[in-house]
XYZ file of C-alpha atoms in Angstrom:
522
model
C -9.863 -101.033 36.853
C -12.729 -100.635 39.416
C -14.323 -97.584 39.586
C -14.182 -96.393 43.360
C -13.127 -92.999 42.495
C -16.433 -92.238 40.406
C -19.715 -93.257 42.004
C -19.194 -95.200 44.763
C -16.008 -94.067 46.279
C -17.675 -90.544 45.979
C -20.709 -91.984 48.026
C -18.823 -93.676 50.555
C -14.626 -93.211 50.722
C -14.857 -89.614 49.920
C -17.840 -88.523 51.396
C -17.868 -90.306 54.492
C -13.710 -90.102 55.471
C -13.082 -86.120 53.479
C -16.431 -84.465 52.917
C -15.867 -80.797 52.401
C -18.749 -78.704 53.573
C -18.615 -74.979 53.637
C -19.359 -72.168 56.537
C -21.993 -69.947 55.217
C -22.363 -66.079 55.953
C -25.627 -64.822 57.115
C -26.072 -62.233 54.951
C -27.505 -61.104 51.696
C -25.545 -63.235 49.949
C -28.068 -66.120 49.797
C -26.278 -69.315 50.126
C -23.507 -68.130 47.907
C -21.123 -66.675 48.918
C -19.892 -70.607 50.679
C -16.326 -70.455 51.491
C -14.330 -74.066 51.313
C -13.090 -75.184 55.288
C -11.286 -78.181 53.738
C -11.986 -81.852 54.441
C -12.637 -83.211 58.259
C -13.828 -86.492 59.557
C -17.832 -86.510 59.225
C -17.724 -88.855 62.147
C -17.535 -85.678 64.838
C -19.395 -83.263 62.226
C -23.244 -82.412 62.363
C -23.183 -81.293 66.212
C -25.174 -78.468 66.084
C -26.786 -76.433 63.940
C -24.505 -74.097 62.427
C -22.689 -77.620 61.253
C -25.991 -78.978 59.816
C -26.478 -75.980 58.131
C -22.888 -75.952 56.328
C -23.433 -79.390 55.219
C -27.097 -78.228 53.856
C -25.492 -76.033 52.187
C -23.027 -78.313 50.405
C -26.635 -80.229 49.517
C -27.013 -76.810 47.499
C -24.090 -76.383 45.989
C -24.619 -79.664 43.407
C -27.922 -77.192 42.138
C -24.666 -75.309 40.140
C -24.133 -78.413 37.510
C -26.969 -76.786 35.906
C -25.149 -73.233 34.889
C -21.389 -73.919 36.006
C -18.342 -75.750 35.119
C -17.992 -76.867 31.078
C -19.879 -79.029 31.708
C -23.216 -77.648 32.565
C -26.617 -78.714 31.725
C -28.136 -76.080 29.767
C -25.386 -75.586 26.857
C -24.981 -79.307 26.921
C -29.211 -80.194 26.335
C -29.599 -77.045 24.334
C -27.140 -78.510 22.072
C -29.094 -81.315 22.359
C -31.703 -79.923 20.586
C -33.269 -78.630 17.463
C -32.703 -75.127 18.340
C -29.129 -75.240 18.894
C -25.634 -76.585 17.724
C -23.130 -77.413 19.614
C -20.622 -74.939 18.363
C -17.438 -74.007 19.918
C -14.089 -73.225 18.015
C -14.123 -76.666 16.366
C -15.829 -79.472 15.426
C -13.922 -81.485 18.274
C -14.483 -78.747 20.820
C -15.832 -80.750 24.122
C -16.056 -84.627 22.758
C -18.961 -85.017 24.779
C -21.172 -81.422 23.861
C -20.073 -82.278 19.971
C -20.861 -85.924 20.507
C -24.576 -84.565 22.357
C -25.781 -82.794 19.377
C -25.034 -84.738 16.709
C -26.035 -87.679 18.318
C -22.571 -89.952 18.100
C -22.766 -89.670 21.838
C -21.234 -92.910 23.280
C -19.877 -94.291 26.836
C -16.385 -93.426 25.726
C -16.738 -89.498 25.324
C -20.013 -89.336 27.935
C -18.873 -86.500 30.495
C -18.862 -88.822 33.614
C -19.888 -85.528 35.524
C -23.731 -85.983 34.592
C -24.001 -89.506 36.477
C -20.627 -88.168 39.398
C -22.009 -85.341 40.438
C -25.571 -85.516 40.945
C -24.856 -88.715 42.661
C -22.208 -86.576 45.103
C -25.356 -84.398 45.835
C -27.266 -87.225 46.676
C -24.515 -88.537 49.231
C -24.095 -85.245 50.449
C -27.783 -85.449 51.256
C -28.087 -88.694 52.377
C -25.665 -88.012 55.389
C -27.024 -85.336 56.490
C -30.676 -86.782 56.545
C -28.644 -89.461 58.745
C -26.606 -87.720 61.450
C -28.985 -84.800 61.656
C -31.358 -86.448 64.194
C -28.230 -86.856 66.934
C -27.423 -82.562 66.725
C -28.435 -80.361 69.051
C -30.988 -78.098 67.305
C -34.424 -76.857 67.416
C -36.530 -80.112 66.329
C -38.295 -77.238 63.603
C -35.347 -76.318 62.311
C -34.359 -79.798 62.128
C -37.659 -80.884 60.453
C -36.943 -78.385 57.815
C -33.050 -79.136 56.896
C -34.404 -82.465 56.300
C -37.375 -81.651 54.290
C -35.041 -79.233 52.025
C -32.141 -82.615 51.561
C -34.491 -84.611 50.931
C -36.435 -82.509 48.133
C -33.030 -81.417 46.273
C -32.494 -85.368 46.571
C -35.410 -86.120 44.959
C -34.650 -83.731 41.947
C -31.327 -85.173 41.638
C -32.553 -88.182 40.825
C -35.369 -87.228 38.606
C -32.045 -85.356 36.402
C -30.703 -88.845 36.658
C -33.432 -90.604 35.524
C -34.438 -88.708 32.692
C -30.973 -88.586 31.490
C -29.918 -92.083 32.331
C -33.325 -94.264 33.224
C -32.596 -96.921 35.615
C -29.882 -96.085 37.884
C -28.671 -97.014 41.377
C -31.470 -96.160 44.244
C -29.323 -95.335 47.188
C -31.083 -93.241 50.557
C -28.620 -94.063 53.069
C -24.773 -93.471 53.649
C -22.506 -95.596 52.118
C -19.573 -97.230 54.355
C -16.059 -98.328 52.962
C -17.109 -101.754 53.682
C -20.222 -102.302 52.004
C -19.995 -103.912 48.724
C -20.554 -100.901 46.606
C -19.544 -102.607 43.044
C -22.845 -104.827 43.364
C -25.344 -102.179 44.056
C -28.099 -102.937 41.515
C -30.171 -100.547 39.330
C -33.589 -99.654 40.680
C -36.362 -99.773 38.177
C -37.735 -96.434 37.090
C -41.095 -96.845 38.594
C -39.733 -97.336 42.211
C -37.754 -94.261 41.772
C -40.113 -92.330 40.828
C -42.304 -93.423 43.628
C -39.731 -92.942 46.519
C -38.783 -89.038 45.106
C -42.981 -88.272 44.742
C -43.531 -89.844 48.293
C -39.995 -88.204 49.693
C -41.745 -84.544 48.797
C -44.799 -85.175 49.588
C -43.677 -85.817 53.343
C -41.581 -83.134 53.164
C -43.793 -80.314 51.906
C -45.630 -79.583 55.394
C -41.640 -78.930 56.778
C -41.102 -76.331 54.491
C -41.485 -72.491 54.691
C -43.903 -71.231 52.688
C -42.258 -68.653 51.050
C -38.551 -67.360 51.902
C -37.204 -64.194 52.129
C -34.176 -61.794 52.860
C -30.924 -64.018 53.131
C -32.515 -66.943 52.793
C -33.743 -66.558 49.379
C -32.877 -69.039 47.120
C -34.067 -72.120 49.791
C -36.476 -74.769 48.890
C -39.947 -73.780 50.577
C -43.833 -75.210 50.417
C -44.105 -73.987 46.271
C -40.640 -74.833 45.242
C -41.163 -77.949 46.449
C -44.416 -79.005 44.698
C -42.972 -77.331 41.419
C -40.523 -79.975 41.531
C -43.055 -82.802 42.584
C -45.472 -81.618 39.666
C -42.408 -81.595 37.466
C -41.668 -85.169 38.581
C -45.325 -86.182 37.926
C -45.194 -84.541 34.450
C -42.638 -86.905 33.159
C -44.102 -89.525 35.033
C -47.489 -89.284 32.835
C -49.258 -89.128 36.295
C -51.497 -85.813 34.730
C -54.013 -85.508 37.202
C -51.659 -85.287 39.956
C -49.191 -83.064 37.971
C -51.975 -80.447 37.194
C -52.576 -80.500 41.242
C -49.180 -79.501 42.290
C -48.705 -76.794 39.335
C -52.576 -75.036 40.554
C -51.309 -74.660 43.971
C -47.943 -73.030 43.042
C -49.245 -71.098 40.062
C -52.847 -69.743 41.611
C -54.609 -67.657 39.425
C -52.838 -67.333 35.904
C -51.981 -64.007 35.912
C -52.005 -63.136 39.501
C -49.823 -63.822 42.314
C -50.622 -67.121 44.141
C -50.592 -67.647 47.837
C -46.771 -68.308 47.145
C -45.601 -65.273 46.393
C -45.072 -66.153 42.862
C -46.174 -63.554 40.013
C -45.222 -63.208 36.233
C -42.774 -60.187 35.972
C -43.925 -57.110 34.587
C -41.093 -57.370 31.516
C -39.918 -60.531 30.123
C -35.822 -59.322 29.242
C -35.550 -58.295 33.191
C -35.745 -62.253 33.648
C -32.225 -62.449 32.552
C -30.500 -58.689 33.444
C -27.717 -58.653 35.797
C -27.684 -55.510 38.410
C -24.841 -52.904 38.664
C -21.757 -54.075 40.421
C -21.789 -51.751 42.834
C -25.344 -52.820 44.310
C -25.042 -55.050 47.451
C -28.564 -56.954 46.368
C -28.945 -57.353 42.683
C -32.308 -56.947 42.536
C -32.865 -59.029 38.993
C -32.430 -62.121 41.217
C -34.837 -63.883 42.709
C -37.815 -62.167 41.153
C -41.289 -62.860 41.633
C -41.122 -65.392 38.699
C -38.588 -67.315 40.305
C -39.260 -70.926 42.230
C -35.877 -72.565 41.615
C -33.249 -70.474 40.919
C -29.147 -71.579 40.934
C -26.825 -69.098 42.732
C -23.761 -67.645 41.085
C -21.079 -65.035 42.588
C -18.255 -63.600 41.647
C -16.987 -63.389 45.391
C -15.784 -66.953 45.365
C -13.080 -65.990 42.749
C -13.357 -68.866 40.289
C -10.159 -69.909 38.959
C -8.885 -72.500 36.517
C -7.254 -74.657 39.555
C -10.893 -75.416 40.092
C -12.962 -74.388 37.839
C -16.053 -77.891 36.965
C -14.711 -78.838 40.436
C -17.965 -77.831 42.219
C -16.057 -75.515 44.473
C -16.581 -72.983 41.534
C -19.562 -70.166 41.931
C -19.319 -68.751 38.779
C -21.819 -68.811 35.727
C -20.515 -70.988 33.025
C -22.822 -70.788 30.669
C -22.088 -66.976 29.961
C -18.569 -67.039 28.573
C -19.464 -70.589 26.637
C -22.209 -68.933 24.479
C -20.467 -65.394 24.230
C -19.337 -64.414 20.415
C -15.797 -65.660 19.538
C -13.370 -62.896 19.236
C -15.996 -59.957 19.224
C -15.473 -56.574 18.371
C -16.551 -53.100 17.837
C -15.505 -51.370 14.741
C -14.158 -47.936 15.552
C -16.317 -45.402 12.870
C -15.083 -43.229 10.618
C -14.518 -39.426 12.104
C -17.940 -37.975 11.647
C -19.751 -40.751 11.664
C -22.365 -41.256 14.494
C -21.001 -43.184 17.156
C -21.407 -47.405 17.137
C -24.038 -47.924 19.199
C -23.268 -51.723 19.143
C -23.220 -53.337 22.561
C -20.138 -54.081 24.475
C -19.540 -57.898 24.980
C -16.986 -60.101 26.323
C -15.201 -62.212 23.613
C -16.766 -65.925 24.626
C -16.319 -69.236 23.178
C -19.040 -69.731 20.650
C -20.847 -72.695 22.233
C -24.579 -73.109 21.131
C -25.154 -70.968 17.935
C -28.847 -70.609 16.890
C -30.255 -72.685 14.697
C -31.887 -70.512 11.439
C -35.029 -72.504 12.010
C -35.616 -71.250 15.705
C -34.612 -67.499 14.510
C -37.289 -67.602 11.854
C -39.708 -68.991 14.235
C -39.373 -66.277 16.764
C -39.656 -63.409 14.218
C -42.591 -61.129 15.422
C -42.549 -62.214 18.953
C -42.263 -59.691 21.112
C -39.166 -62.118 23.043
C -36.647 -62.127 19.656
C -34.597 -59.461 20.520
C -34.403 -60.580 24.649
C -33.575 -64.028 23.333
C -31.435 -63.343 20.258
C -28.191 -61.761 19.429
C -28.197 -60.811 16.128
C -24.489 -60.707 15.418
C -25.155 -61.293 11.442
C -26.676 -58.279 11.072
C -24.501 -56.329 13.409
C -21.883 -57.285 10.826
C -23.824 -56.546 7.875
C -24.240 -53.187 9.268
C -20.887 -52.079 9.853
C -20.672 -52.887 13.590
C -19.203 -55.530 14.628
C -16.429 -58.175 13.815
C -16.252 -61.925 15.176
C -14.598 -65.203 14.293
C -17.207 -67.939 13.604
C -16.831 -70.652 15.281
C -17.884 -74.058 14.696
C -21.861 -74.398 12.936
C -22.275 -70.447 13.294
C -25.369 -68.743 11.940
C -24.774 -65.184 13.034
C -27.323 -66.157 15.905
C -25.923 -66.114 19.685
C -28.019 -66.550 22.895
C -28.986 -63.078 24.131
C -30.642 -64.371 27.494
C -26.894 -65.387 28.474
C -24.622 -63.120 26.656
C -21.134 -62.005 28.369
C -21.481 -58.050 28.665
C -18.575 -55.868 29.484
C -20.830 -54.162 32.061
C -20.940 -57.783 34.175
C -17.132 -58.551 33.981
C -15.589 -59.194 37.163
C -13.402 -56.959 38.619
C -12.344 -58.918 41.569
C -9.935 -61.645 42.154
C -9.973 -64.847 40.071
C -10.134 -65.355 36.393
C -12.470 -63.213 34.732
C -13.989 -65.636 32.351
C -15.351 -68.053 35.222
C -16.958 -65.729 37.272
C -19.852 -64.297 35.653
C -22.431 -63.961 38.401
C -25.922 -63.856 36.411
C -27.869 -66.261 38.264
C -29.906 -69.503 36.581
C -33.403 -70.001 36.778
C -34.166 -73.655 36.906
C -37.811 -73.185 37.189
C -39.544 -70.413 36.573
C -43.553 -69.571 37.004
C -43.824 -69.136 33.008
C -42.751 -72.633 32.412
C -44.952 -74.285 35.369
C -47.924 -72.110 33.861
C -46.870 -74.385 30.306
C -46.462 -77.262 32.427
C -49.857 -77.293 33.687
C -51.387 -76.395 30.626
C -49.983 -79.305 29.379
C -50.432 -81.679 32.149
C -54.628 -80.249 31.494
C -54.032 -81.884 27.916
C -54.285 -78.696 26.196
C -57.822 -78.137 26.872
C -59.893 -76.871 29.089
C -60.648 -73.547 30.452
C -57.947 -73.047 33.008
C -55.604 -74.251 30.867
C -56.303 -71.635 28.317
C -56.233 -68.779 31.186
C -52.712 -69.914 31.989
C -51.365 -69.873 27.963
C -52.968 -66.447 27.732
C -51.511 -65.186 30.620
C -47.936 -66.092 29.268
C -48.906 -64.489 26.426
C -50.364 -61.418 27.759
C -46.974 -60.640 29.503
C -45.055 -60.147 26.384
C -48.265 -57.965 24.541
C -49.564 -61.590 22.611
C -53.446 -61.683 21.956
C -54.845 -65.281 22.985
C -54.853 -68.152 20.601
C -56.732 -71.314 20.726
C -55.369 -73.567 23.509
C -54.103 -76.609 22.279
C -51.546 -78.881 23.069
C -49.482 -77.617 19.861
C -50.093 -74.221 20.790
C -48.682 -74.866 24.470
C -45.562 -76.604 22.890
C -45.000 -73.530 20.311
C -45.259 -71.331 23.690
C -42.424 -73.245 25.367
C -40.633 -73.202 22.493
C -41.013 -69.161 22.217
C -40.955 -68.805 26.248
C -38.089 -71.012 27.391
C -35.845 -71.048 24.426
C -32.228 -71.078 25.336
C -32.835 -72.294 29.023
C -31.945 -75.850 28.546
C -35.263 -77.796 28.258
C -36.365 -77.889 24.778
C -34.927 -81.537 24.665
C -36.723 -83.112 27.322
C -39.863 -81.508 25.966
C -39.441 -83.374 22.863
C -38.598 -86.396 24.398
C -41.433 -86.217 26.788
C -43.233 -85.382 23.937
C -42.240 -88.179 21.757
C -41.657 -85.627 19.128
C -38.045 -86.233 19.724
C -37.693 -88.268 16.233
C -38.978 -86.119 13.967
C -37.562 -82.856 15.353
C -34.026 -84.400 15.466
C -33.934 -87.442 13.487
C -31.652 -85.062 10.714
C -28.946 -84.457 13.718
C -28.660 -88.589 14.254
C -31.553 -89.017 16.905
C -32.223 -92.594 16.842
C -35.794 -93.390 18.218
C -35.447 -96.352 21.178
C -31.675 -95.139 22.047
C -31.335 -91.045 22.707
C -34.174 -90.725 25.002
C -31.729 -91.499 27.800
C -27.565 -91.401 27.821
C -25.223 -93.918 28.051
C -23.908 -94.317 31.332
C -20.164 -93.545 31.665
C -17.684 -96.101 30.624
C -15.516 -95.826 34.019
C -18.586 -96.619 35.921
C -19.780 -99.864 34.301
C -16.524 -101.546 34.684
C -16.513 -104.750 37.489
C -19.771 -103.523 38.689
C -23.364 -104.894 38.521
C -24.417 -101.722 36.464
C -25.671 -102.544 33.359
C -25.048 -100.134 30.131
C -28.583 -98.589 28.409
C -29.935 -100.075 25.505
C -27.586 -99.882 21.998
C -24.986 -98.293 23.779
């Protein structure tokens, strides 16, 4: 059976005849609070600006695969990796998570999600980039919509290509009549290219910083975070270690971005009281790309991995199966335990990343210790699949952050994601420095100086324990190792086989009567 309804029916049929776009308040709800309009024909859409705008916004709304639906990126790549199991109720718990982190991953049980819907956000971009010129807008404010679709383009295809490698290269609409099976794979050096030379024009469009209700848009340093990302993985050092100085100034200081290391690590990943209009935990001076979840768009199962979802997944997948307080006996001081929201057991610590973090000032903002909870009287739970008594804190369901308004409680957690964060492009230009070097020691001991750490010798294995420490949790410790080409030895015990996992296999339903062709021992 051809596969129309995956990749290229969603880039042509169903983009171009039933887009859905959303209408976007004003307010402080930055970006998300987007409310679904239903489908219309594209062909009399982006008139003016208010229309560009909504279908900017749908640009956005792909950013959410990171932190929402089952099927997110972070529990999926920390399972990926040696800090992490899959976990879950049961060994067959999500073929495709299971299948991730032991390695048996295979075209049959890969989540065609990874490849559908970065490529929807590409499509989504590439028609606005083309009917934006013929609205009636301010040429600025044209300039800049463009600028930010064209940027979140280009980092949906860098998650493509270091997931997949050689995929599609597609910048323009596509119509129902364009042979769509026979669209070849690009190599990954001209992808890289057209995303590096797609920011760089687009840079000088961009705000330089953003603020109010429009927090949470790509400006001038989110931009080049992603471009020195891109560079990074590219091996392209030099120009890597350019982009990350001009977004991260002087370690320890706030660049001409706005961006500054908060004052205490655990507020990167608090949640403010319900009752505030602005939570102010989000968007912190740490931030630079940061995914937007609500509980106003109440999330149900109908639609839940849908993309019409605004909720944060990742919460209820790594809360504690079947939690609970013990009540203690009369007389007894009161359980001080904390109150959590039953979850579903998804990425259990591993015992090796728990011993490594033990005197770092980060353990208990990063760790749950359940185990000893238990041992202590405290707390009961049902251990689920590859449990170790050791639960992500930096994501952990609290009772406190439970919905209260319509839609089902579970999938509307609204604790927002930081994709990239000033900590990590402080490590990422360390490392792009080679580990050496003056500045690049400035900008591990100002990491370190946030959480109370003395300086150690810069190195490049001192940069990659940092990460490790820093980041753990947040869904990149794979692709350091593969980037790293450490990825063998860390993981070659879970099944990683050296010349195969580096990249995915693409999706079954998209190979079939196509010119794709599947990745190497797949």
């Amino acid at each position: 059976m051809k596969n129309k309804r995956f990749l290229y029916k969603s880039l042509s049929v169903l983009l171009l005849a039933g887009a859905t776009f959303g209408a976007v308040s004003c307010n402080d709800s930055n970006l998300e609070d987007v409310k679904n309009t239903g489908t219309f024909d594209t062909e009399n859409y982006f008139k003016n600006e208010e229309q560009s705008f909504s279908g900017l916004v749908s640009v956005y709304d792909l950013l959410r695969k990171y932190s929402g639906g089952f099927e997110n990126d972070v529990t999926f790549f920390n399972a990926a990796s040696d800090d992490f199991y899959s976990g879950g109720g049961s060994s067959t718990d999500g073929a495709g998570i299971q299948g991730m982190s032991n390695f048996t991953i295979n075209p049959i049980i890969m989540p065609a999600s990874y490849w559908r819907d970065y490529y929807q956000g590409i499509a989504r971009a590439n028609l606005l980039v083309d009917r934006i010129p013929n609205a009636t807008m301010n040429d600025q404010t044209r300039k800049r919509f463009v600028a930010e679709a064209k940027t979140l383009r280009s980092l949906y295809y860098f998650e493509l290509v270091r997931m997949f490698g050689r995929v599609p290269l597609i910048l323009i609409p596509i119509k129902s009549n364009d042979d769509y099976y026979n669209i070849p794979q690009a190599n990954v050096a001209d992808i890289y290219t057209q995303i590096q030379s797609d920011i760089l024009a687009s840079i000088a469009d961009l705000p330089m910083t953003a603020s109010g209700a429009e927090k949470g848009r790509i400006t001038q340093g989110t931009a080049r975070a992603i471009l020195g990302k891109i560079y990074l993985y590219n091996k392209k050092y030099s120009e890597a270690a350019a982009q990350f100085e001009m977004v991260n100034g002087t370690p320890g200081g706030t660049s001409q971005y706005g961006y500054k290391l908060v004052a205490n690590f655990a507020d990167l990943f608090k949640i403010g009281a319900s009752n505030e209009s602005i939570d102010p935990y989000k968007f912190s001076t740490e931030s630079i790309l940061e995914v937007m979840h609500t509980n106003k768009g109440n999330s149900d199962w109908s639609f839940w991995g849908s993309g019409k979802d605004e909720g944060n997944s990742v919460n209820q997948m790594v809360g504690i199966i079947s939690y609970g307080k013990v009540t203690p006996p009369q007389g007894a001081p009161a359980n001080n335990a904390p109150e959590m929201v039953s979850g579903w057991g998804f990425n259990p610590m591993t015992v090796d990343l728990f011993n490594f973090m033990q005197g770092d000032p980060r353990l208990d903002a990063t760790v749950f210790n359940a185990k000893k909870l238990v041992q202590d009287g405290k707390i009961t739970y049902s251990g689920g699949y590859r449990d170790t008594g050791y639960f992500l804190n930096k994501y952990m369901p609290r009772e406190v952050d439970k919905s209260i308004l319509p839609g089902t409680p579970e999938l509307n957690f609204r604790q927002n994601y930081i994709a990239i964060r000033l900590a990590d492009t402080y490590l990422m230009e360390a490392e792009a420095l080679n580990g050496s070097g003056s500045r690049a020691q400035a900008l591990l001991d100002a990491v370190r100086a946030r959480v109370g750490l003395t300086p150690v010798p810069v190195s490049m294995q001192a940069i990659k324990d940092e990460r490790r420490r820093e980041l753990a949790g947040e869904g990149h410790r794979f692709f350091d190792l593969v980037r790293w080409g450490d990825a063998p030895a860390k993981l070659g015990a879970r099944g990683f086989t050296a010349g195969k996992n580096e990249i995915l296999p693409i999706p079954f339903n998209e190979l079939t009567n196509t010119a794709l062709v599947q990745n190497p021992n797949y």
